[in-house]
Short mmCIF file of C-alpha atoms in Angstrom, two decimals:
data_model
loop_
_atom_site.label_atom_id
_atom_site.label_comp_id
_atom_site.label_asym_id
_atom_site.label_seq_id
_atom_site.Cartn_x
_atom_site.Cartn_y
_atom_site.Cartn_z
CA UNK A 14 -11.63 18.96 -3.55
CA UNK A 15 -12.45 18.09 0.05
CA UNK A 16 -8.80 17.34 0.80
CA UNK A 17 -7.60 20.55 -0.83
CA UNK A 18 -10.19 22.67 0.99
CA UNK A 19 -8.98 21.28 4.33
CA UNK A 20 -5.30 21.97 3.65
CA UNK A 21 -5.35 25.62 4.90
CA UNK A 22 -6.94 24.54 8.18
CA UNK A 23 -4.40 21.76 8.54
CA UNK A 24 -1.48 24.11 7.86
CA UNK A 25 -2.85 26.62 10.36
CA UNK A 26 -3.14 23.85 12.95
CA UNK A 27 0.50 22.81 12.40
CA UNK A 28 1.71 26.42 12.65
CA UNK A 29 -0.28 26.97 15.84
CA UNK A 30 1.15 23.78 17.35
CA UNK A 31 4.68 24.95 16.48
CA UNK A 32 4.06 28.33 18.11
CA UNK A 33 2.70 26.64 21.23
CA UNK A 34 5.81 24.47 21.38
CA UNK A 35 8.05 27.55 21.20
CA UNK A 36 5.97 29.20 23.92
CA UNK A 37 6.33 26.14 26.15
CA UNK A 38 10.09 26.25 25.62
CA UNK A 39 10.30 29.99 26.31
CA UNK A 40 11.75 29.38 29.76
CA UNK A 41 14.76 27.65 28.21
CA UNK A 42 15.18 30.14 25.38
CA UNK A 43 16.30 33.71 25.56
CA UNK A 44 13.84 36.38 24.43
CA UNK A 45 15.64 37.13 21.15
CA UNK A 46 15.79 33.46 20.08
CA UNK A 47 12.13 32.91 20.92
CA UNK A 48 11.07 35.99 18.95
CA UNK A 49 13.17 34.89 15.98
CA UNK A 50 11.64 31.41 15.99
CA UNK A 51 8.15 32.91 16.17
CA UNK A 52 8.96 35.16 13.21
CA UNK A 53 10.28 32.22 11.15
CA UNK A 54 7.21 30.12 11.92
CA UNK A 55 4.84 32.97 11.04
CA UNK A 56 6.59 33.66 7.72
CA UNK A 57 6.61 29.97 6.84
CA UNK A 58 2.91 29.67 7.66
CA UNK A 59 2.02 32.70 5.55
CA UNK A 60 4.02 31.39 2.58
CA UNK A 61 2.52 27.91 2.90
CA UNK A 62 -1.04 29.27 3.02
CA UNK A 63 -0.34 31.53 0.03
CA UNK A 64 1.09 28.60 -1.92
CA UNK A 65 -1.93 26.42 -1.18
CA UNK A 66 -4.34 29.23 -2.11
CA UNK A 67 -2.60 29.97 -5.41
CA UNK A 68 -1.83 26.38 -6.29
CA UNK A 69 -5.16 24.82 -5.36
CA UNK A 70 -5.89 24.10 -9.01
CA UNK A 71 -2.53 22.38 -9.44
CA UNK A 72 -3.13 20.34 -6.31
CA UNK A 73 -6.50 19.22 -7.62
CA UNK A 74 -4.92 18.32 -10.96
CA UNK A 75 -2.20 16.34 -9.21
CA UNK A 76 -4.68 14.47 -7.03
CA UNK A 77 -6.83 13.77 -10.08
CA UNK A 78 -3.79 12.35 -11.87
CA UNK A 79 -2.93 10.16 -8.89
CA UNK A 80 -6.49 8.86 -8.64
CA UNK A 81 -6.59 8.20 -12.39
CA UNK A 82 -3.31 6.29 -12.30
CA UNK A 83 -4.48 4.33 -9.27
CA UNK A 84 -7.72 3.42 -11.03
CA UNK A 85 -5.71 2.38 -14.10
CA UNK A 86 -3.47 0.22 -11.97
CA UNK A 87 -6.47 -1.44 -10.30
CA UNK A 88 -8.04 -2.07 -13.72
CA UNK A 89 -4.82 -3.66 -14.99
CA UNK A 90 -4.62 -5.73 -11.84
CA UNK A 91 -8.16 -7.03 -12.29
CA UNK A 92 -7.32 -7.96 -15.88
CA UNK A 93 -4.23 -9.74 -14.61
CA UNK A 94 -6.32 -11.75 -12.13
CA UNK A 95 -8.83 -12.67 -14.84
CA UNK A 96 -6.04 -13.71 -17.20
CA UNK A 97 -4.42 -15.75 -14.43
CA UNK A 98 -7.66 -17.64 -13.75
CA UNK A 99 -8.07 -18.29 -17.47
CA UNK A 100 -4.51 -19.59 -17.57
CA UNK A 101 -5.10 -21.79 -14.51
CA UNK A 102 -8.26 -23.15 -16.11
CA UNK A 103 -6.21 -24.54 -18.97
CA UNK A 104 -3.18 -25.32 -16.82
CA UNK A 105 -3.62 -29.10 -17.08
CA UNK A 106 -3.25 -28.89 -20.86
CA UNK A 107 -0.19 -26.65 -20.49
CA UNK A 108 1.38 -29.04 -17.98
CA UNK A 109 0.68 -32.01 -20.23
CA UNK A 110 2.31 -30.23 -23.18
CA UNK A 111 5.31 -29.31 -21.01
CA UNK A 112 5.77 -32.94 -20.00
CA UNK A 113 5.70 -34.03 -23.63
CA UNK A 114 8.26 -31.33 -24.44
CA UNK A 115 10.49 -32.56 -21.60
CA UNK A 116 10.16 -36.09 -22.94
CA UNK A 117 11.92 -35.00 -26.14
CA UNK A 118 15.08 -34.03 -24.21
CA UNK A 119 15.06 -36.44 -21.26
CA UNK A 120 15.32 -39.97 -22.53
CA UNK A 121 16.11 -41.81 -19.30
CA UNK A 122 12.90 -42.85 -17.47
CA UNK A 123 14.31 -42.19 -13.98
CA UNK A 124 15.44 -38.64 -14.80
CA UNK A 125 12.16 -37.98 -16.59
CA UNK A 126 10.22 -39.10 -13.49
CA UNK A 127 12.42 -36.89 -11.30
CA UNK A 128 11.81 -33.90 -13.59
CA UNK A 129 8.05 -34.52 -13.50
CA UNK A 130 8.13 -34.76 -9.70
CA UNK A 131 10.08 -31.51 -9.52
CA UNK A 132 7.52 -29.87 -11.78
CA UNK A 133 4.69 -31.17 -9.59
CA UNK A 134 6.35 -29.98 -6.35
CA UNK A 135 6.97 -26.52 -7.85
CA UNK A 136 3.34 -26.39 -8.96
CA UNK A 137 2.11 -27.18 -5.43
CA UNK A 138 4.42 -24.61 -3.79
CA UNK A 139 3.48 -21.84 -6.22
CA UNK A 140 -0.24 -22.61 -5.89
CA UNK A 141 -0.07 -22.52 -2.08
CA UNK A 142 1.88 -19.26 -2.16
CA UNK A 143 -0.65 -17.58 -4.45
CA UNK A 144 -3.61 -18.80 -2.38
CA UNK A 145 -2.02 -17.63 0.88
CA UNK A 146 -1.10 -14.21 -0.55
CA UNK A 147 -4.58 -13.65 -1.97
CA UNK A 148 -6.26 -14.80 1.25
CA UNK A 149 -4.11 -12.63 3.53
CA UNK A 150 -4.48 -9.60 1.25
CA UNK A 151 -8.25 -10.05 1.25
CA UNK A 152 -8.25 -10.33 5.04
CA UNK A 153 -6.07 -7.23 5.43
CA UNK A 154 -8.36 -5.35 3.05
CA UNK A 155 -11.43 -6.24 5.12
CA UNK A 156 -9.74 -5.37 8.42
CA UNK A 157 -8.47 -2.11 6.94
CA UNK A 158 -11.95 -1.19 5.74
CA UNK A 159 -13.43 -1.76 9.20
CA UNK A 160 -10.58 0.19 10.82
CA UNK A 161 -10.93 3.11 8.40
CA UNK A 162 -14.65 3.27 9.18
CA UNK A 163 -13.84 3.38 12.91
CA UNK A 164 -11.33 6.19 12.29
CA UNK A 165 -13.98 7.96 10.17
CA UNK A 166 -11.71 8.04 7.13
CA UNK A 167 -13.16 9.32 3.84
CA UNK A 168 -13.04 6.94 0.86
CA UNK A 169 -12.67 4.01 3.29
CA UNK A 170 -13.54 1.35 0.70
CA UNK A 171 -11.15 2.72 -1.93
CA UNK A 172 -8.30 3.06 0.58
CA UNK A 173 -8.88 -0.46 1.89
CA UNK A 174 -8.80 -1.75 -1.69
CA UNK A 175 -5.48 0.02 -2.26
CA UNK A 176 -4.08 -1.54 0.93
CA UNK A 177 -5.23 -5.02 -0.16
CA UNK A 178 -3.88 -4.76 -3.71
CA UNK A 179 -0.51 -3.24 -2.83
CA UNK A 180 -0.06 -5.87 -0.11
CA UNK A 181 0.47 -8.37 -2.93
CA UNK A 182 3.67 -6.52 -3.89
CA UNK A 183 6.62 -7.96 -1.92
CA UNK A 184 8.62 -5.72 0.45
CA UNK A 185 7.58 -2.24 -0.75
CA UNK A 186 3.86 -2.93 -1.26
CA UNK A 187 2.73 -2.13 2.32
CA UNK A 188 4.61 1.19 2.25
CA UNK A 189 3.16 2.12 -1.14
CA UNK A 190 -0.36 1.34 0.08
CA UNK A 191 0.03 3.12 3.41
CA UNK A 192 1.36 6.39 1.97
CA UNK A 193 -1.89 7.72 0.39
CA UNK A 194 -3.90 6.58 3.41
CA UNK A 195 -1.72 8.50 5.86
CA UNK A 196 -1.68 11.59 3.62
CA UNK A 197 -5.48 11.62 3.36
CA UNK A 198 -5.84 11.07 7.11
CA UNK A 199 -3.43 13.95 7.72
CA UNK A 200 -5.23 16.30 5.33
CA UNK A 201 -8.78 15.51 6.41
CA UNK A 202 -8.73 14.51 10.08
CA UNK A 203 -5.51 16.04 11.39
CA UNK A 204 -2.17 14.91 12.76
CA UNK A 205 -3.50 12.71 15.57
CA UNK A 206 -5.67 10.75 13.14
CA UNK A 207 -2.72 10.26 10.78
CA UNK A 208 -0.62 8.91 13.67
CA UNK A 209 -3.33 6.49 14.79
CA UNK A 210 -3.95 5.32 11.23
CA UNK A 211 -0.20 4.77 10.76
CA UNK A 212 -0.07 2.71 13.96
CA UNK A 213 -3.13 0.73 12.87
CA UNK A 214 -1.60 -0.11 9.46
CA UNK A 215 1.73 -1.00 11.11
CA UNK A 216 -0.01 -3.39 13.53
CA UNK A 217 -1.96 -5.26 10.86
CA UNK A 218 1.16 -5.48 8.67
CA UNK A 219 3.15 -6.91 11.58
CA UNK A 220 0.42 -9.45 12.27
CA UNK A 221 0.33 -10.41 8.60
CA UNK A 222 4.11 -10.64 8.28
CA UNK A 223 4.94 -12.41 11.55
CA UNK A 224 1.87 -14.55 12.24
CA UNK A 225 -0.27 -15.15 9.16
CA UNK A 226 2.51 -15.70 6.57
#
């Protein structure tokens, strides 16, 4: 509701900035072109404000759906983490059973030892990867939370949690996590805040991608 209520003010701010830009460029534009641009901007602003006023309920419903789906995703993710820890707890038994299964098909002792060594090396690599990903995501979540508090972002803890969780997704995860943060910054604190928040997220992602991992 807070985001929706701030949308008209945000739209008015964007329209006013566009008009100021046209005014600043008036020396390079002829009078007819400038008047036409002003008319287009005014009509667009009026239509946008009317749309927001009439569709506020739909916007709220959409945001509610997004929040619900996000909460569902976080719940599923927590279940996944719990299940993973339960699996890791009994991993020694699983590995022992896998070795016995391999023994049925690999009769030569040397090849069996090589297969067991390969299994062990894969286990170490995967374990290190998971630990590093979890640690860096936790660190990014904490840094994001502190940064969002500095930028006076609403729902700072929830947004930082989204950043941390989506950071576990390769390649597209950082973009997925950054999108709702930038939108909320834009709707609540204005364009300049959205730009600074975008730069902040980009910096921590670059540090994570090029230095930490």
